[in-house]
Amino acid sequence: MTLNSQMEGALDERVIRASANIGSSVTLREKSANMRVKVVGLSDPFTAIRMGSGKGKLNHSPSLKDGPRKKICDYLLIAQIDGADHAIFVELKKSLGSKGTPEEQLLRSRSLLEYLLTVCNDDLGSKVSRPRISYVLVYEEIKLNKLSLRPDPNGKIDEIPYKSINIKRFQGTELELADLV
């Protein structure tokens, strides 16, 4: 049983944005920013989980106090690539340089993956494979006057450390799954 099928079996179908086949694509949307990013070159299996507040999204317990600890990223992508499981947290932002703390949102999302892995372990009564974790920020545009940031041909801007994680930053509206891991 794959990590994808375990996650899909544990989650309400409303939070699963896409379950796709090899080579296909999925469009990730952030309605409040009117933003769309197409992820192409999907692996098989692949699952996109919608995260955030609101109906049909995976979120922290409502018992947590409001504030930064409740802010999480937009998507959790689960993929198996070359036999290895990957969990990719994705935060979509309209522009680099806009207000907000997207790095903190990515960091605060980790505990939801830990929770899901525990649920899957409890369901199966055995150890669920531990995925490799990636953190990704995707910007539609770069609006910084002081810095000259230019993405590479794949859209990658750079990789930055933030507290205990490393975050890959991309610009674009279409990205390869393999570049995100």
JSON list of C-alpha atoms in Angstrom, two decimals:
[
{"chain": "A", "resi": 1, "resn": "MET", "atom": "CA", "xyz": [0.00, 0.00, 0.00]},
{"chain": "A", "resi": 2, "resn": "THR", "atom": "CA", "xyz": [1.47, 3.37, -1.03]},
{"chain": "A", "resi": 3, "resn": "LEU", "atom": "CA", "xyz": [1.68, 6.43, 1.19]},
{"chain": "A", "resi": 4, "resn": "ASN", "atom": "CA", "xyz": [-0.70, 8.11, -1.27]},
{"chain": "A", "resi": 5, "resn": "SER", "atom": "CA", "xyz": [-3.38, 5.45, -0.88]},
{"chain": "A", "resi": 6, "resn": "GLN", "atom": "CA", "xyz": [-2.95, 5.52, 2.89]},
{"chain": "A", "resi": 7, "resn": "MET", "atom": "CA", "xyz": [-3.41, 9.32, 2.96]},
{"chain": "A", "resi": 8, "resn": "GLU", "atom": "CA", "xyz": [-6.36, 9.19, 0.58]},
{"chain": "A", "resi": 9, "resn": "GLY", "atom": "CA", "xyz": [-7.93, 6.45, 2.70]},
{"chain": "A", "resi": 10, "resn": "ALA", "atom": "CA", "xyz": [-7.56, 8.52, 5.87]},
{"chain": "A", "resi": 11, "resn": "LEU", "atom": "CA", "xyz": [-8.75, 11.90, 4.52]},
{"chain": "A", "resi": 12, "resn": "ASP", "atom": "CA", "xyz": [-12.21, 13.18, 3.67]},
{"chain": "A", "resi": 13, "resn": "GLU", "atom": "CA", "xyz": [-12.47, 13.26, -0.12]},
{"chain": "A", "resi": 14, "resn": "ARG", "atom": "CA", "xyz": [-13.26, 17.00, -0.01]},
{"chain": "A", "resi": 15, "resn": "VAL", "atom": "CA", "xyz": [-9.66, 17.88, 0.96]},
{"chain": "A", "resi": 16, "resn": "ILE", "atom": "CA", "xyz": [-8.13, 15.90, -1.89]},
{"chain": "A", "resi": 17, "resn": "ARG", "atom": "CA", "xyz": [-7.70, 18.35, -4.74]},
{"chain": "A", "resi": 18, "resn": "ALA", "atom": "CA", "xyz": [-6.32, 15.85, -7.21]},
{"chain": "A", "resi": 19, "resn": "SER", "atom": "CA", "xyz": [-5.25, 12.28, -7.53]},
{"chain": "A", "resi": 20, "resn": "ALA", "atom": "CA", "xyz": [-3.48, 12.00, -10.84]},
{"chain": "A", "resi": 21, "resn": "ASN", "atom": "CA", "xyz": [-1.75, 9.63, -13.20]},
{"chain": "A", "resi": 22, "resn": "ILE", "atom": "CA", "xyz": [1.83, 9.68, -14.41]},
{"chain": "A", "resi": 23, "resn": "GLY", "atom": "CA", "xyz": [2.74, 12.49, -16.79]},
{"chain": "A", "resi": 24, "resn": "SER", "atom": "CA", "xyz": [-0.45, 14.46, -16.21]},
{"chain": "A", "resi": 25, "resn": "SER", "atom": "CA", "xyz": [-0.76, 17.85, -14.52]},
{"chain": "A", "resi": 26, "resn": "VAL", "atom": "CA", "xyz": [-2.66, 19.54, -11.71]},
{"chain": "A", "resi": 27, "resn": "THR", "atom": "CA", "xyz": [-3.51, 23.21, -11.25]},
{"chain": "A", "resi": 28, "resn": "LEU", "atom": "CA", "xyz": [-3.05, 24.60, -7.75]},
{"chain": "A", "resi": 29, "resn": "ARG", "atom": "CA", "xyz": [-5.23, 27.62, -6.99]},
{"chain": "A", "resi": 30, "resn": "GLU", "atom": "CA", "xyz": [-5.15, 30.39, -4.43]},
{"chain": "A", "resi": 31, "resn": "LYS", "atom": "CA", "xyz": [-8.51, 32.13, -4.77]},
{"chain": "A", "resi": 32, "resn": "SER", "atom": "CA", "xyz": [-7.75, 35.08, -2.49]},
{"chain": "A", "resi": 33, "resn": "ALA", "atom": "CA", "xyz": [-4.68, 35.98, -4.58]},
{"chain": "A", "resi": 34, "resn": "ASN", "atom": "CA", "xyz": [-6.37, 35.07, -7.88]},
{"chain": "A", "resi": 35, "resn": "MET", "atom": "CA", "xyz": [-3.42, 32.83, -8.62]},
{"chain": "A", "resi": 36, "resn": "ARG", "atom": "CA", "xyz": [-2.96, 29.53, -10.46]},
{"chain": "A", "resi": 37, "resn": "VAL", "atom": "CA", "xyz": [0.11, 27.36, -10.82]},
{"chain": "A", "resi": 38, "resn": "LYS", "atom": "CA", "xyz": [0.18, 24.29, -13.02]},
{"chain": "A", "resi": 39, "resn": "VAL", "atom": "CA", "xyz": [2.38, 21.43, -11.81]},
{"chain": "A", "resi": 40, "resn": "VAL", "atom": "CA", "xyz": [3.35, 19.16, -14.70]},
{"chain": "A", "resi": 41, "resn": "GLY", "atom": "CA", "xyz": [5.17, 15.86, -15.04]},
{"chain": "A", "resi": 42, "resn": "LEU", "atom": "CA", "xyz": [3.31, 14.17, -12.20]},
{"chain": "A", "resi": 43, "resn": "SER", "atom": "CA", "xyz": [4.46, 10.85, -10.84]},
{"chain": "A", "resi": 44, "resn": "ASP", "atom": "CA", "xyz": [2.25, 7.86, -10.22]},
{"chain": "A", "resi": 45, "resn": "PRO", "atom": "CA", "xyz": [0.96, 7.91, -7.56]},
{"chain": "A", "resi": 46, "resn": "PHE", "atom": "CA", "xyz": [0.37, 11.61, -6.85]},
{"chain": "A", "resi": 47, "resn": "THR", "atom": "CA", "xyz": [-2.03, 13.34, -4.45]},
{"chain": "A", "resi": 48, "resn": "ALA", "atom": "CA", "xyz": [-2.65, 17.05, -3.88]},
{"chain": "A", "resi": 49, "resn": "ILE", "atom": "CA", "xyz": [-4.22, 17.94, -0.53]},
{"chain": "A", "resi": 50, "resn": "ARG", "atom": "CA", "xyz": [-5.87, 21.33, -0.01]},
{"chain": "A", "resi": 51, "resn": "MET", "atom": "CA", "xyz": [-4.79, 23.01, 3.20]},
{"chain": "A", "resi": 52, "resn": "GLY", "atom": "CA", "xyz": [-5.85, 26.16, 5.03]},
{"chain": "A", "resi": 53, "resn": "SER", "atom": "CA", "xyz": [-8.92, 27.38, 6.80]},
{"chain": "A", "resi": 54, "resn": "GLY", "atom": "CA", "xyz": [-12.41, 26.78, 5.54]},
{"chain": "A", "resi": 55, "resn": "LYS", "atom": "CA", "xyz": [-14.60, 23.90, 4.45]},
{"chain": "A", "resi": 56, "resn": "GLY", "atom": "CA", "xyz": [-12.96, 21.15, 2.47]},
{"chain": "A", "resi": 57, "resn": "LYS", "atom": "CA", "xyz": [-9.43, 21.94, 3.63]},
{"chain": "A", "resi": 58, "resn": "LEU", "atom": "CA", "xyz": [-7.05, 20.25, 6.02]},
{"chain": "A", "resi": 59, "resn": "ASN", "atom": "CA", "xyz": [-6.36, 22.50, 8.99]},
{"chain": "A", "resi": 60, "resn": "HIS", "atom": "CA", "xyz": [-5.10, 22.61, 12.56]},
{"chain": "A", "resi": 61, "resn": "SER", "atom": "CA", "xyz": [-7.42, 21.77, 15.43]},
{"chain": "A", "resi": 62, "resn": "PRO", "atom": "CA", "xyz": [-9.99, 24.49, 16.09]},
{"chain": "A", "resi": 63, "resn": "SER", "atom": "CA", "xyz": [-8.88, 24.27, 19.72]},
{"chain": "A", "resi": 64, "resn": "LEU", "atom": "CA", "xyz": [-5.63, 26.09, 18.95]},
{"chain": "A", "resi": 65, "resn": "LYS", "atom": "CA", "xyz": [-5.63, 29.79, 19.74]},
{"chain": "A", "resi": 66, "resn": "ASP", "atom": "CA", "xyz": [-5.86, 32.05, 16.71]},
{"chain": "A", "resi": 67, "resn": "GLY", "atom": "CA", "xyz": [-2.64, 33.59, 15.54]},
{"chain": "A", "resi": 68, "resn": "PRO", "atom": "CA", "xyz": [0.49, 32.67, 13.62]},
{"chain": "A", "resi": 69, "resn": "ARG", "atom": "CA", "xyz": [0.51, 29.05, 14.84]},
{"chain": "A", "resi": 70, "resn": "LYS", "atom": "CA", "xyz": [-2.72, 28.37, 12.90]},
{"chain": "A", "resi": 71, "resn": "LYS", "atom": "CA", "xyz": [-1.45, 29.75, 9.58]},
{"chain": "A", "resi": 72, "resn": "ILE", "atom": "CA", "xyz": [-0.45, 26.99, 7.19]},
{"chain": "A", "resi": 73, "resn": "CYS", "atom": "CA", "xyz": [0.47, 26.59, 3.54]},
{"chain": "A", "resi": 74, "resn": "ASP", "atom": "CA", "xyz": [-1.91, 26.13, 0.60]},
{"chain": "A", "resi": 75, "resn": "TYR", "atom": "CA", "xyz": [-1.12, 22.55, -0.49]},
{"chain": "A", "resi": 76, "resn": "LEU", "atom": "CA", "xyz": [0.54, 19.35, 0.58]},
{"chain": "A", "resi": 77, "resn": "LEU", "atom": "CA", "xyz": [1.63, 17.26, -2.39]},
{"chain": "A", "resi": 78, "resn": "ILE", "atom": "CA", "xyz": [2.33, 13.57, -1.83]},
{"chain": "A", "resi": 79, "resn": "ALA", "atom": "CA", "xyz": [4.28, 11.83, -4.59]},
{"chain": "A", "resi": 80, "resn": "GLN", "atom": "CA", "xyz": [6.30, 8.70, -5.12]},
{"chain": "A", "resi": 81, "resn": "ILE", "atom": "CA", "xyz": [9.32, 9.34, -7.33]},
{"chain": "A", "resi": 82, "resn": "ASP", "atom": "CA", "xyz": [11.78, 6.56, -8.17]},
{"chain": "A", "resi": 83, "resn": "GLY", "atom": "CA", "xyz": [10.38, 4.45, -5.34]},
{"chain": "A", "resi": 84, "resn": "ALA", "atom": "CA", "xyz": [10.80, 7.16, -2.67]},
{"chain": "A", "resi": 85, "resn": "ASP", "atom": "CA", "xyz": [7.90, 8.95, -0.99]},
{"chain": "A", "resi": 86, "resn": "HIS", "atom": "CA", "xyz": [7.92, 12.75, -1.01]},
{"chain": "A", "resi": 87, "resn": "ALA", "atom": "CA", "xyz": [5.83, 15.32, 0.86]},
{"chain": "A", "resi": 88, "resn": "ILE", "atom": "CA", "xyz": [5.98, 18.79, -0.66]},
{"chain": "A", "resi": 89, "resn": "PHE", "atom": "CA", "xyz": [4.48, 21.75, 1.19]},
{"chain": "A", "resi": 90, "resn": "VAL", "atom": "CA", "xyz": [3.52, 24.52, -1.27]},
{"chain": "A", "resi": 91, "resn": "GLU", "atom": "CA", "xyz": [2.64, 28.12, -0.49]},
{"chain": "A", "resi": 92, "resn": "LEU", "atom": "CA", "xyz": [1.39, 30.32, -3.36]},
{"chain": "A", "resi": 93, "resn": "LYS", "atom": "CA", "xyz": [2.04, 34.07, -3.24]},
{"chain": "A", "resi": 94, "resn": "LYS", "atom": "CA", "xyz": [1.15, 36.67, -5.84]},
{"chain": "A", "resi": 95, "resn": "SER", "atom": "CA", "xyz": [4.49, 38.48, -5.60]},
{"chain": "A", "resi": 96, "resn": "LEU", "atom": "CA", "xyz": [7.84, 38.27, -3.88]},
{"chain": "A", "resi": 97, "resn": "GLY", "atom": "CA", "xyz": [8.06, 41.27, -1.60]},
{"chain": "A", "resi": 98, "resn": "SER", "atom": "CA", "xyz": [4.38, 41.27, -0.61]},
{"chain": "A", "resi": 99, "resn": "LYS", "atom": "CA", "xyz": [3.32, 41.33, 3.03]},
{"chain": "A", "resi": 100, "resn": "GLY", "atom": "CA", "xyz": [2.90, 38.19, 5.07]},
{"chain": "A", "resi": 101, "resn": "THR", "atom": "CA", "xyz": [5.00, 35.39, 6.49]},
{"chain": "A", "resi": 102, "resn": "PRO", "atom": "CA", "xyz": [4.88, 32.55, 3.95]},
{"chain": "A", "resi": 103, "resn": "GLU", "atom": "CA", "xyz": [7.98, 30.95, 5.49]},
{"chain": "A", "resi": 104, "resn": "GLU", "atom": "CA", "xyz": [6.18, 30.62, 8.83]},
{"chain": "A", "resi": 105, "resn": "GLN", "atom": "CA", "xyz": [3.14, 29.12, 7.07]},
{"chain": "A", "resi": 106, "resn": "LEU", "atom": "CA", "xyz": [5.35, 26.41, 5.58]},
{"chain": "A", "resi": 107, "resn": "LEU", "atom": "CA", "xyz": [7.00, 25.73, 8.94]},
{"chain": "A", "resi": 108, "resn": "ARG", "atom": "CA", "xyz": [3.66, 25.51, 10.78]},
{"chain": "A", "resi": 109, "resn": "SER", "atom": "CA", "xyz": [2.34, 22.96, 8.28]},
{"chain": "A", "resi": 110, "resn": "ARG", "atom": "CA", "xyz": [4.77, 20.22, 9.36]},
{"chain": "A", "resi": 111, "resn": "SER", "atom": "CA", "xyz": [2.70, 19.16, 12.34]},
{"chain": "A", "resi": 112, "resn": "LEU", "atom": "CA", "xyz": [-0.24, 18.28, 10.06]},
{"chain": "A", "resi": 113, "resn": "LEU", "atom": "CA", "xyz": [1.92, 15.84, 8.12]},
{"chain": "A", "resi": 114, "resn": "GLU", "atom": "CA", "xyz": [3.11, 14.28, 11.40]},
{"chain": "A", "resi": 115, "resn": "TYR", "atom": "CA", "xyz": [-0.51, 13.92, 12.47]},
{"chain": "A", "resi": 116, "resn": "LEU", "atom": "CA", "xyz": [-1.50, 12.27, 9.16]},
{"chain": "A", "resi": 117, "resn": "LEU", "atom": "CA", "xyz": [1.42, 9.84, 9.36]},
{"chain": "A", "resi": 118, "resn": "THR", "atom": "CA", "xyz": [0.37, 8.89, 12.89]},
{"chain": "A", "resi": 119, "resn": "VAL", "atom": "CA", "xyz": [-3.24, 8.32, 11.78]},
{"chain": "A", "resi": 120, "resn": "CYS", "atom": "CA", "xyz": [-2.04, 6.11, 8.92]},
{"chain": "A", "resi": 121, "resn": "ASN", "atom": "CA", "xyz": [0.25, 4.17, 11.31]},
{"chain": "A", "resi": 122, "resn": "ASP", "atom": "CA", "xyz": [-2.66, 3.63, 13.69]},
{"chain": "A", "resi": 123, "resn": "ASP", "atom": "CA", "xyz": [-4.95, 2.49, 10.86]},
{"chain": "A", "resi": 124, "resn": "LEU", "atom": "CA", "xyz": [-2.46, -0.04, 9.54]},
{"chain": "A", "resi": 125, "resn": "GLY", "atom": "CA", "xyz": [-0.92, -1.10, 12.81]},
{"chain": "A", "resi": 126, "resn": "SER", "atom": "CA", "xyz": [2.50, -0.82, 11.19]},
{"chain": "A", "resi": 127, "resn": "LYS", "atom": "CA", "xyz": [5.10, 1.77, 10.32]},
{"chain": "A", "resi": 128, "resn": "VAL", "atom": "CA", "xyz": [4.16, 4.03, 7.41]},
{"chain": "A", "resi": 129, "resn": "SER", "atom": "CA", "xyz": [7.11, 5.02, 5.25]},
{"chain": "A", "resi": 130, "resn": "ARG", "atom": "CA", "xyz": [8.54, 8.38, 6.20]},
{"chain": "A", "resi": 131, "resn": "PRO", "atom": "CA", "xyz": [8.55, 10.76, 3.20]},
{"chain": "A", "resi": 132, "resn": "ARG", "atom": "CA", "xyz": [11.31, 13.14, 2.22]},
{"chain": "A", "resi": 133, "resn": "ILE", "atom": "CA", "xyz": [10.01, 16.65, 2.92]},
{"chain": "A", "resi": 134, "resn": "SER", "atom": "CA", "xyz": [10.37, 19.73, 0.71]},
{"chain": "A", "resi": 135, "resn": "TYR", "atom": "CA", "xyz": [9.14, 23.27, 1.30]},
{"chain": "A", "resi": 136, "resn": "VAL", "atom": "CA", "xyz": [8.27, 25.41, -1.72]},
{"chain": "A", "resi": 137, "resn": "LEU", "atom": "CA", "xyz": [7.21, 29.03, -2.18]},
{"chain": "A", "resi": 138, "resn": "VAL", "atom": "CA", "xyz": [5.82, 29.91, -5.61]},
{"chain": "A", "resi": 139, "resn": "TYR", "atom": "CA", "xyz": [5.50, 33.54, -6.70]},
{"chain": "A", "resi": 140, "resn": "GLU", "atom": "CA", "xyz": [3.67, 34.73, -9.78]},
{"chain": "A", "resi": 141, "resn": "GLU", "atom": "CA", "xyz": [5.94, 37.77, -10.04]},
{"chain": "A", "resi": 142, "resn": "ILE", "atom": "CA", "xyz": [8.94, 39.41, -8.39]},
{"chain": "A", "resi": 143, "resn": "LYS", "atom": "CA", "xyz": [8.46, 42.98, -7.16]},
{"chain": "A", "resi": 144, "resn": "LEU", "atom": "CA", "xyz": [11.74, 43.93, -5.54]},
{"chain": "A", "resi": 145, "resn": "ASN", "atom": "CA", "xyz": [13.71, 47.00, -6.58]},
{"chain": "A", "resi": 146, "resn": "LYS", "atom": "CA", "xyz": [16.74, 46.46, -4.38]},
{"chain": "A", "resi": 147, "resn": "LEU", "atom": "CA", "xyz": [17.56, 42.92, -5.40]},
{"chain": "A", "resi": 148, "resn": "SER", "atom": "CA", "xyz": [18.21, 41.48, -8.79]},
{"chain": "A", "resi": 149, "resn": "LEU", "atom": "CA", "xyz": [16.67, 38.02, -8.51]},
{"chain": "A", "resi": 150, "resn": "ARG", "atom": "CA", "xyz": [16.38, 36.08, -11.71]},
{"chain": "A", "resi": 151, "resn": "PRO", "atom": "CA", "xyz": [14.87, 32.62, -11.83]},
{"chain": "A", "resi": 152, "resn": "ASP", "atom": "CA", "xyz": [16.68, 29.87, -13.71]},
{"chain": "A", "resi": 153, "resn": "PRO", "atom": "CA", "xyz": [15.02, 28.29, -16.78]},
{"chain": "A", "resi": 154, "resn": "ASN", "atom": "CA", "xyz": [13.00, 25.98, -14.49]},
{"chain": "A", "resi": 155, "resn": "GLY", "atom": "CA", "xyz": [11.65, 28.94, -12.50]},
{"chain": "A", "resi": 156, "resn": "LYS", "atom": "CA", "xyz": [13.80, 28.42, -9.41]},
{"chain": "A", "resi": 157, "resn": "ILE", "atom": "CA", "xyz": [14.89, 31.66, -7.78]},
{"chain": "A", "resi": 158, "resn": "ASP", "atom": "CA", "xyz": [16.96, 30.27, -4.91]},
{"chain": "A", "resi": 159, "resn": "GLU", "atom": "CA", "xyz": [16.85, 28.22, -1.72]},
{"chain": "A", "resi": 160, "resn": "ILE", "atom": "CA", "xyz": [16.74, 29.96, 1.65]},
{"chain": "A", "resi": 161, "resn": "PRO", "atom": "CA", "xyz": [17.06, 28.71, 5.21]},
{"chain": "A", "resi": 162, "resn": "TYR", "atom": "CA", "xyz": [14.25, 29.53, 7.62]},
{"chain": "A", "resi": 163, "resn": "LYS", "atom": "CA", "xyz": [14.53, 28.35, 11.22]},
{"chain": "A", "resi": 164, "resn": "SER", "atom": "CA", "xyz": [14.81, 24.56, 10.94]},
{"chain": "A", "resi": 165, "resn": "ILE", "atom": "CA", "xyz": [13.81, 24.18, 7.25]},
{"chain": "A", "resi": 166, "resn": "ASN", "atom": "CA", "xyz": [15.13, 25.05, 3.78]},
{"chain": "A", "resi": 167, "resn": "ILE", "atom": "CA", "xyz": [12.70, 26.64, 1.36]},
{"chain": "A", "resi": 168, "resn": "LYS", "atom": "CA", "xyz": [12.93, 26.50, -2.43]},
{"chain": "A", "resi": 169, "resn": "ARG", "atom": "CA", "xyz": [11.56, 29.65, -4.05]},
{"chain": "A", "resi": 170, "resn": "PHE", "atom": "CA", "xyz": [10.15, 29.66, -7.57]},
{"chain": "A", "resi": 171, "resn": "GLN", "atom": "CA", "xyz": [8.58, 32.15, -9.92]},
{"chain": "A", "resi": 172, "resn": "GLY", "atom": "CA", "xyz": [6.17, 31.03, -12.58]},
{"chain": "A", "resi": 173, "resn": "THR", "atom": "CA", "xyz": [2.77, 29.66, -13.47]},
{"chain": "A", "resi": 174, "resn": "GLU", "atom": "CA", "xyz": [3.96, 26.23, -14.66]},
{"chain": "A", "resi": 175, "resn": "LEU", "atom": "CA", "xyz": [6.48, 24.09, -12.79]},
{"chain": "A", "resi": 176, "resn": "GLU", "atom": "CA", "xyz": [7.82, 20.52, -13.04]},
{"chain": "A", "resi": 177, "resn": "LEU", "atom": "CA", "xyz": [7.09, 18.27, -10.07]},
{"chain": "A", "resi": 178, "resn": "ALA", "atom": "CA", "xyz": [10.66, 16.93, -10.18]},
{"chain": "A", "resi": 179, "resn": "ASP", "atom": "CA", "xyz": [12.01, 20.48, -9.58]},
{"chain": "A", "resi": 180, "resn": "LEU", "atom": "CA", "xyz": [9.93, 20.86, -6.41]},
{"chain": "A", "resi": 181, "resn": "VAL", "atom": "CA", "xyz": [11.41, 17.86, -4.56]}
]
